Amino acid sequence: DIQVTQSPSTLSASVGDRVTIICRASQSISSWLAWYQQKPGKAPKLLIYKASSLESGVPSRFGGSGSGTEFTLTISSLQPDDFATYYCQHYSGYSPSFGQGTRVEIK
Amino acid sequence: EVQLVESGGGLVKPGGSLRLSCAASGFTFSRYSMSWVRQAPGKGLEWVSSISSSSTYIYHADSVKGRFTISRDNAKNSLYLQMNSLRAEDTAVYYCARSPWELLFHFDLWGRGTLVTVSS
C-alpha cells in the first residue's frame, strides 16, 4: 500500500508568516492528493484536492503544489483562524491513506 | 442544508458488535461514493471503508477486513458500518464522509462523528 509522510510534525509560526508543509508519497500518486484542516473536536475540512485545486470557499492564502511523490501545502500569510492540524491524504487507487498530521502552533 | 449525521456509537465490550449509521440530507445521496474514516483519541485520521454509489464496489482497510462491513440504502439516504469482533484498538471517533467524484476517495463533506469505545 502507498504511504504518505508529512513534515514537520509540529510547526510554530506567527500571524503573517508564510508556512509550508511537505507531504511525500512512498510511490508516485500523480496528482491524487488532498489536504485537510482539522480543529480540536471538529471534523476535517477539505482545503485542496488534486494536489493544487482550491476547494470552493477556502481562502486563497492556501495553496497546494507538487506531483508524483512530493507535495507542499503553503499558507501565504498565516491568520489566527489557521492554527490547527493539517493532514495530507492520497487517493491513488482504492486504499487511501492519510499523513500523520502537522500541528501549526502559535509562536 | 447539506449534511451528514452519524449515530450508533457507544461503549461495547471487546469481541462485541455495533452498527453505525449515517443519515444524509440536502444532496442526491445515490450519486456519491461514501466512506467511513476514524480517528483514535489524540491520533491521526485513518481510512476505514468505502462504497460506490450503487454498492457495486466496496473497499475495506486491512485493519478491519473480515470484521467490518460497509453498506448503504439509497432509498433511505443512509450509510452503515457493521462492526463485529471489536477490539480495543477500534476505539475512535467514526466519521461518515462523501467523495465528490465516484471512486475517487477524497472527502468534501464530513459528519460530526460518533464515538465508539471498546472496553471491558
mmCIF file of C-alpha atoms in Angstrom:
data_model
loop_
_atom_site.group_PDB
_atom_site.id
_atom_site.type_symbol
_atom_site.label_atom_id
_atom_site.label_comp_id
_atom_site.label_asym_id
_atom_site.label_seq_id
_atom_site.Cartn_x
_atom_site.Cartn_y
_atom_site.Cartn_z
ATOM 1 C CA ASP A 1 0.000 0.000 0.000
ATOM 2 C CA ILE A 2 1.056 3.579 -0.649
ATOM 3 C CA GLN A 3 2.110 5.555 2.430
ATOM 4 C CA VAL A 4 2.251 9.332 2.797
ATOM 5 C CA THR A 5 4.579 11.050 5.248
ATOM 6 C CA GLN A 6 4.269 14.655 6.392
ATOM 7 C CA SER A 7 6.882 17.019 7.750
ATOM 8 C CA PRO A 8 7.250 18.667 10.105
ATOM 9 C CA SER A 9 5.060 17.101 12.791
ATOM 10 C CA THR A 10 4.766 20.429 14.581
ATOM 11 C CA LEU A 11 5.346 23.925 13.299
ATOM 12 C CA SER A 12 5.500 27.104 15.374
ATOM 13 C CA ALA A 13 4.693 30.290 13.477
ATOM 14 C CA SER A 14 3.389 33.817 13.919
ATOM 15 C CA VAL A 15 0.459 35.591 12.338
ATOM 16 C CA GLY A 16 1.536 36.837 8.932
ATOM 17 C CA ASP A 17 4.193 34.150 8.411
ATOM 18 C CA ARG A 18 4.442 32.090 5.251
ATOM 19 C CA VAL A 19 4.075 28.423 6.190
ATOM 20 C CA THR A 20 4.972 25.333 4.163
ATOM 21 C CA ILE A 21 4.086 21.726 4.971
ATOM 22 C CA ILE A 22 5.576 18.844 2.971
ATOM 23 C CA CYS A 23 3.952 15.525 2.122
ATOM 24 C CA ARG A 24 5.875 12.674 0.495
ATOM 25 C CA ALA A 25 4.365 9.538 -1.022
ATOM 26 C CA SER A 26 6.093 6.161 -0.985
ATOM 27 C CA GLN A 27 5.493 5.848 -4.748
ATOM 28 C CA SER A 28 4.096 8.060 -7.481
ATOM 29 C CA ILE A 29 0.480 9.099 -6.946
ATOM 30 C CA SER A 30 0.319 11.512 -9.909
ATOM 31 C CA SER A 31 -1.729 14.419 -8.527
ATOM 32 C CA TRP A 32 -4.129 12.363 -6.405
ATOM 33 C CA LEU A 33 -3.501 14.246 -3.192
ATOM 34 C CA ALA A 34 -5.757 16.236 -0.877
ATOM 35 C CA TRP A 35 -5.113 18.494 2.088
ATOM 36 C CA TYR A 36 -7.397 18.935 5.103
ATOM 37 C CA GLN A 37 -7.538 21.258 8.094
ATOM 38 C CA GLN A 38 -8.816 19.958 11.424
ATOM 39 C CA LYS A 39 -9.517 21.902 14.594
ATOM 40 C CA PRO A 40 -9.932 20.232 18.016
ATOM 41 C CA GLY A 41 -13.248 18.436 18.394
ATOM 42 C CA LYS A 42 -14.256 19.129 14.791
ATOM 43 C CA ALA A 43 -14.402 17.133 11.590
ATOM 44 C CA PRO A 44 -11.698 17.683 8.984
ATOM 45 C CA LYS A 45 -12.295 20.286 6.290
ATOM 46 C CA LEU A 46 -11.150 19.815 2.696
ATOM 47 C CA LEU A 47 -8.792 22.585 1.560
ATOM 48 C CA ILE A 48 -7.061 21.320 -1.583
ATOM 49 C CA TYR A 49 -7.770 18.424 -3.950
ATOM 50 C CA LYS A 50 -5.887 17.043 -6.938
ATOM 51 C CA ALA A 51 -2.714 18.486 -5.424
ATOM 52 C CA SER A 52 -3.383 22.107 -6.361
ATOM 53 C CA SER A 53 -7.122 22.733 -6.800
ATOM 54 C CA LEU A 54 -8.624 25.001 -4.158
ATOM 55 C CA GLU A 55 -11.886 23.762 -2.695
ATOM 56 C CA SER A 56 -14.776 26.192 -3.042
ATOM 57 C CA GLY A 57 -14.970 28.671 -0.171
ATOM 58 C CA VAL A 58 -11.388 28.140 1.003
ATOM 59 C CA PRO A 59 -9.344 31.360 1.278
ATOM 60 C CA SER A 60 -6.826 31.975 -1.484
ATOM 61 C CA ARG A 61 -3.953 32.185 1.013
ATOM 62 C CA PHE A 62 -3.997 28.372 0.932
ATOM 63 C CA GLY A 63 -2.148 26.801 -1.980
ATOM 64 C CA GLY A 64 -1.033 23.335 -2.987
ATOM 65 C CA SER A 65 1.631 22.153 -5.399
ATOM 66 C CA GLY A 66 3.526 19.067 -6.464
ATOM 67 C CA SER A 67 3.062 15.833 -8.338
ATOM 68 C CA GLY A 68 4.477 12.335 -8.300
ATOM 69 C CA THR A 69 5.873 11.813 -4.815
ATOM 70 C CA GLU A 70 6.447 15.274 -3.330
ATOM 71 C CA PHE A 71 3.786 17.812 -2.446
ATOM 72 C CA THR A 72 3.501 21.027 -0.482
ATOM 73 C CA LEU A 73 0.758 22.967 1.257
ATOM 74 C CA THR A 74 1.553 26.660 1.600
ATOM 75 C CA ILE A 75 -0.269 29.252 3.667
ATOM 76 C CA SER A 76 0.915 32.562 2.264
ATOM 77 C CA SER A 77 0.111 34.704 5.309
ATOM 78 C CA LEU A 78 -0.909 32.823 8.439
ATOM 79 C CA GLN A 79 -4.092 34.071 10.063
ATOM 80 C CA PRO A 80 -5.357 33.451 13.638
ATOM 81 C CA ASP A 81 -8.015 31.065 12.311
ATOM 82 C CA ASP A 82 -5.331 28.903 10.661
ATOM 83 C CA PHE A 83 -3.855 27.473 13.856
ATOM 84 C CA ALA A 84 -4.924 23.859 13.505
ATOM 85 C CA THR A 85 -3.710 20.427 12.423
ATOM 86 C CA TYR A 86 -3.245 19.740 8.713
ATOM 87 C CA TYR A 87 -3.366 16.350 7.016
ATOM 88 C CA CYS A 88 -2.428 15.247 3.544
ATOM 89 C CA GLN A 89 -4.223 12.256 2.033
ATOM 90 C CA HIS A 90 -3.525 10.280 -1.116
ATOM 91 C CA TYR A 91 -6.361 8.781 -3.128
ATOM 92 C CA SER A 92 -4.485 6.901 -5.803
ATOM 93 C CA GLY A 93 -6.192 3.522 -6.083
ATOM 94 C CA TYR A 94 -8.711 2.136 -3.649
ATOM 95 C CA SER A 95 -6.797 2.159 -0.384
ATOM 96 C CA PRO A 96 -6.436 5.838 0.511
ATOM 97 C CA SER A 97 -4.288 6.879 3.432
ATOM 98 C CA PHE A 98 -3.535 9.980 5.468
ATOM 99 C CA GLY A 99 -0.302 11.523 6.613
ATOM 100 C CA GLN A 100 0.297 11.661 10.346
ATOM 101 C CA GLY A 101 -0.605 15.351 10.565
ATOM 102 C CA THR A 102 1.175 18.674 11.091
ATOM 103 C CA ARG A 103 0.150 20.779 14.039
ATOM 104 C CA VAL A 104 0.535 24.514 13.413
ATOM 105 C CA GLU A 105 1.036 26.317 16.722
ATOM 106 C CA ILE A 106 1.285 29.926 17.733
ATOM 107 C CA LYS A 107 4.899 31.017 18.175
ATOM 108 C CA GLU B 1 -28.886 22.002 4.458
ATOM 109 C CA VAL B 2 -26.267 19.654 3.098
ATOM 110 C CA GLN B 3 -25.192 17.421 5.962
ATOM 111 C CA LEU B 4 -24.206 14.008 7.246
ATOM 112 C CA VAL B 5 -25.241 12.870 10.709
ATOM 113 C CA GLU B 6 -23.717 9.784 12.298
ATOM 114 C CA SER B 7 -25.309 7.714 15.046
ATOM 115 C CA GLY B 8 -24.929 4.363 16.760
ATOM 116 C CA GLY B 9 -21.703 4.853 18.660
ATOM 117 C CA GLY B 10 -21.265 3.849 22.269
ATOM 118 C CA LEU B 11 -19.462 1.604 24.736
ATOM 119 C CA VAL B 12 -19.031 -2.030 23.739
ATOM 120 C CA LYS B 13 -17.000 -4.901 25.198
ATOM 121 C CA PRO B 14 -14.113 -6.481 23.280
ATOM 122 C CA GLY B 15 -15.474 -9.081 20.884
ATOM 123 C CA GLY B 16 -18.799 -7.293 20.669
ATOM 124 C CA SER B 17 -20.639 -5.759 17.734
ATOM 125 C CA LEU B 18 -22.010 -2.354 16.838
ATOM 126 C CA ARG B 19 -23.747 -0.864 13.813
ATOM 127 C CA LEU B 20 -23.116 2.729 12.865
ATOM 128 C CA SER B 21 -25.487 4.734 10.703
ATOM 129 C CA CYS B 22 -25.044 7.927 8.721
ATOM 130 C CA ALA B 23 -28.052 9.914 7.556
ATOM 131 C CA ALA B 24 -27.508 12.139 4.530
ATOM 132 C CA SER B 25 -29.612 15.155 3.625
ATOM 133 C CA GLY B 26 -29.549 18.132 1.290
ATOM 134 C CA PHE B 27 -27.967 16.348 -1.678
ATOM 135 C CA THR B 28 -28.635 13.407 -4.002
ATOM 136 C CA PHE B 29 -27.090 10.665 -1.874
ATOM 137 C CA SER B 30 -27.375 7.992 -4.566
ATOM 138 C CA ARG B 31 -24.915 9.812 -6.842
ATOM 139 C CA TYR B 32 -21.946 9.731 -4.462
ATOM 140 C CA SER B 33 -19.399 7.248 -3.202
ATOM 141 C CA MET B 34 -19.310 7.247 0.584
ATOM 142 C CA SER B 35 -16.758 6.266 3.201
ATOM 143 C CA TRP B 36 -16.003 5.838 6.878
ATOM 144 C CA VAL B 37 -12.892 7.442 8.366
ATOM 145 C CA ARG B 38 -11.900 7.079 12.016
ATOM 146 C CA GLN B 39 -9.718 8.901 14.485
ATOM 147 C CA ALA B 40 -8.466 7.309 17.680
ATOM 148 C CA PRO B 41 -8.267 9.669 20.680
ATOM 149 C CA GLY B 42 -5.380 12.086 20.204
ATOM 150 C CA LYS B 43 -4.308 10.365 16.971
ATOM 151 C CA GLY B 44 -4.494 10.992 13.236
ATOM 152 C CA LEU B 45 -7.058 10.071 10.617
ATOM 153 C CA GLU B 46 -7.430 6.512 9.325
ATOM 154 C CA TRP B 47 -9.494 5.482 6.319
ATOM 155 C CA VAL B 48 -11.743 2.516 7.183
ATOM 156 C CA SER B 49 -14.100 1.628 4.314
ATOM 157 C CA SER B 50 -15.600 2.969 1.095
ATOM 158 C CA ILE B 51 -18.564 2.071 -1.085
ATOM 159 C CA SER B 52 -19.508 3.210 -4.587
ATOM 160 C CA SER B 53 -22.788 4.960 -5.338
ATOM 161 C CA SER B 54 -24.640 1.810 -6.352
ATOM 162 C CA SER B 55 -22.811 -0.513 -3.920
ATOM 163 C CA THR B 56 -21.047 -2.248 -6.812
ATOM 164 C CA TYR B 57 -17.579 -1.589 -5.394
ATOM 165 C CA ILE B 58 -16.636 -1.968 -1.730
ATOM 166 C CA TYR B 59 -13.239 -1.497 -0.129
ATOM 167 C CA HIS B 60 -12.012 -2.035 3.416
ATOM 168 C CA ALA B 61 -8.735 -1.242 5.149
ATOM 169 C CA ASP B 62 -6.662 -4.296 6.042
ATOM 170 C CA SER B 63 -7.066 -3.430 9.730
ATOM 171 C CA VAL B 64 -10.830 -4.075 9.563
ATOM 172 C CA LYS B 65 -11.151 -6.560 6.698
ATOM 173 C CA GLY B 66 -13.237 -9.544 7.700
ATOM 174 C CA ARG B 67 -14.647 -7.741 10.759
ATOM 175 C CA PHE B 68 -16.332 -4.601 9.393
ATOM 176 C CA THR B 69 -18.856 -4.328 6.555
ATOM 177 C CA ILE B 70 -19.900 -1.120 4.842
ATOM 178 C CA SER B 71 -23.309 -0.879 3.178
ATOM 179 C CA ARG B 72 -25.843 1.701 2.063
ATOM 180 C CA ASP B 73 -29.538 2.126 1.390
ATOM 181 C CA ASN B 74 -30.050 4.788 -1.259
ATOM 182 C CA ALA B 75 -33.815 4.747 -0.730
ATOM 183 C CA LYS B 76 -33.219 5.794 2.881
ATOM 184 C CA ASN B 77 -30.273 8.123 2.137
ATOM 185 C CA SER B 78 -28.267 6.162 4.647
ATOM 186 C CA LEU B 79 -24.800 4.662 5.021
ATOM 187 C CA TYR B 80 -23.942 1.925 7.504
ATOM 188 C CA LEU B 81 -20.928 0.280 9.105
ATOM 189 C CA GLN B 82 -21.437 -3.103 10.743
ATOM 190 C CA MET B 83 -18.577 -3.686 13.149
ATOM 191 C CA ASN B 84 -18.003 -7.180 14.560
ATOM 192 C CA SER B 85 -15.267 -8.710 16.720
ATOM 193 C CA LEU B 86 -14.413 -5.283 18.079
ATOM 194 C CA ARG B 87 -11.016 -4.675 19.638
ATOM 195 C CA ALA B 88 -9.659 -2.007 21.962
ATOM 196 C CA GLU B 89 -7.745 -0.521 19.027
ATOM 197 C CA ASP B 90 -11.050 0.150 17.233
ATOM 198 C CA THR B 91 -11.814 2.842 19.817
ATOM 199 C CA ALA B 92 -12.202 6.061 17.838
ATOM 200 C CA VAL B 93 -14.483 8.743 16.549
ATOM 201 C CA TYR B 94 -16.006 7.404 13.331
ATOM 202 C CA TYR B 95 -16.761 9.927 10.611
ATOM 203 C CA CYS B 96 -19.018 9.445 7.617
ATOM 204 C CA ALA B 97 -17.628 11.239 4.552
ATOM 205 C CA ARG B 98 -18.675 11.942 0.967
ATOM 206 C CA SER B 99 -16.485 11.737 -2.111
ATOM 207 C CA PRO B 100 -17.208 14.427 -4.714
ATOM 208 C CA TRP B 101 -16.450 12.040 -7.579
ATOM 209 C CA GLU B 102 -17.248 8.383 -7.990
ATOM 210 C CA LEU B 103 -14.426 6.105 -6.824
ATOM 211 C CA LEU B 104 -12.026 8.978 -6.108
ATOM 212 C CA PHE B 105 -11.796 8.679 -2.351
ATOM 213 C CA HIS B 106 -11.093 12.146 -1.094
ATOM 214 C CA PHE B 107 -13.758 13.777 1.012
ATOM 215 C CA ASP B 108 -15.567 17.084 0.604
ATOM 216 C CA LEU B 109 -18.312 16.613 3.199
ATOM 217 C CA TRP B 110 -17.938 15.129 6.675
ATOM 218 C CA GLY B 111 -20.291 14.400 9.531
ATOM 219 C CA ARG B 112 -19.524 15.393 13.126
ATOM 220 C CA GLY B 113 -18.607 11.846 14.047
ATOM 221 C CA THR B 114 -19.777 9.244 16.554
ATOM 222 C CA LEU B 115 -17.564 7.871 19.310
ATOM 223 C CA VAL B 116 -17.024 4.133 19.619
ATOM 224 C CA THR B 117 -15.343 2.929 22.800
ATOM 225 C CA VAL B 118 -14.264 -0.700 23.092
ATOM 226 C CA SER B 119 -13.512 -1.557 26.684
ATOM 227 C CA SER B 120 -14.338 -4.167 29.288
#
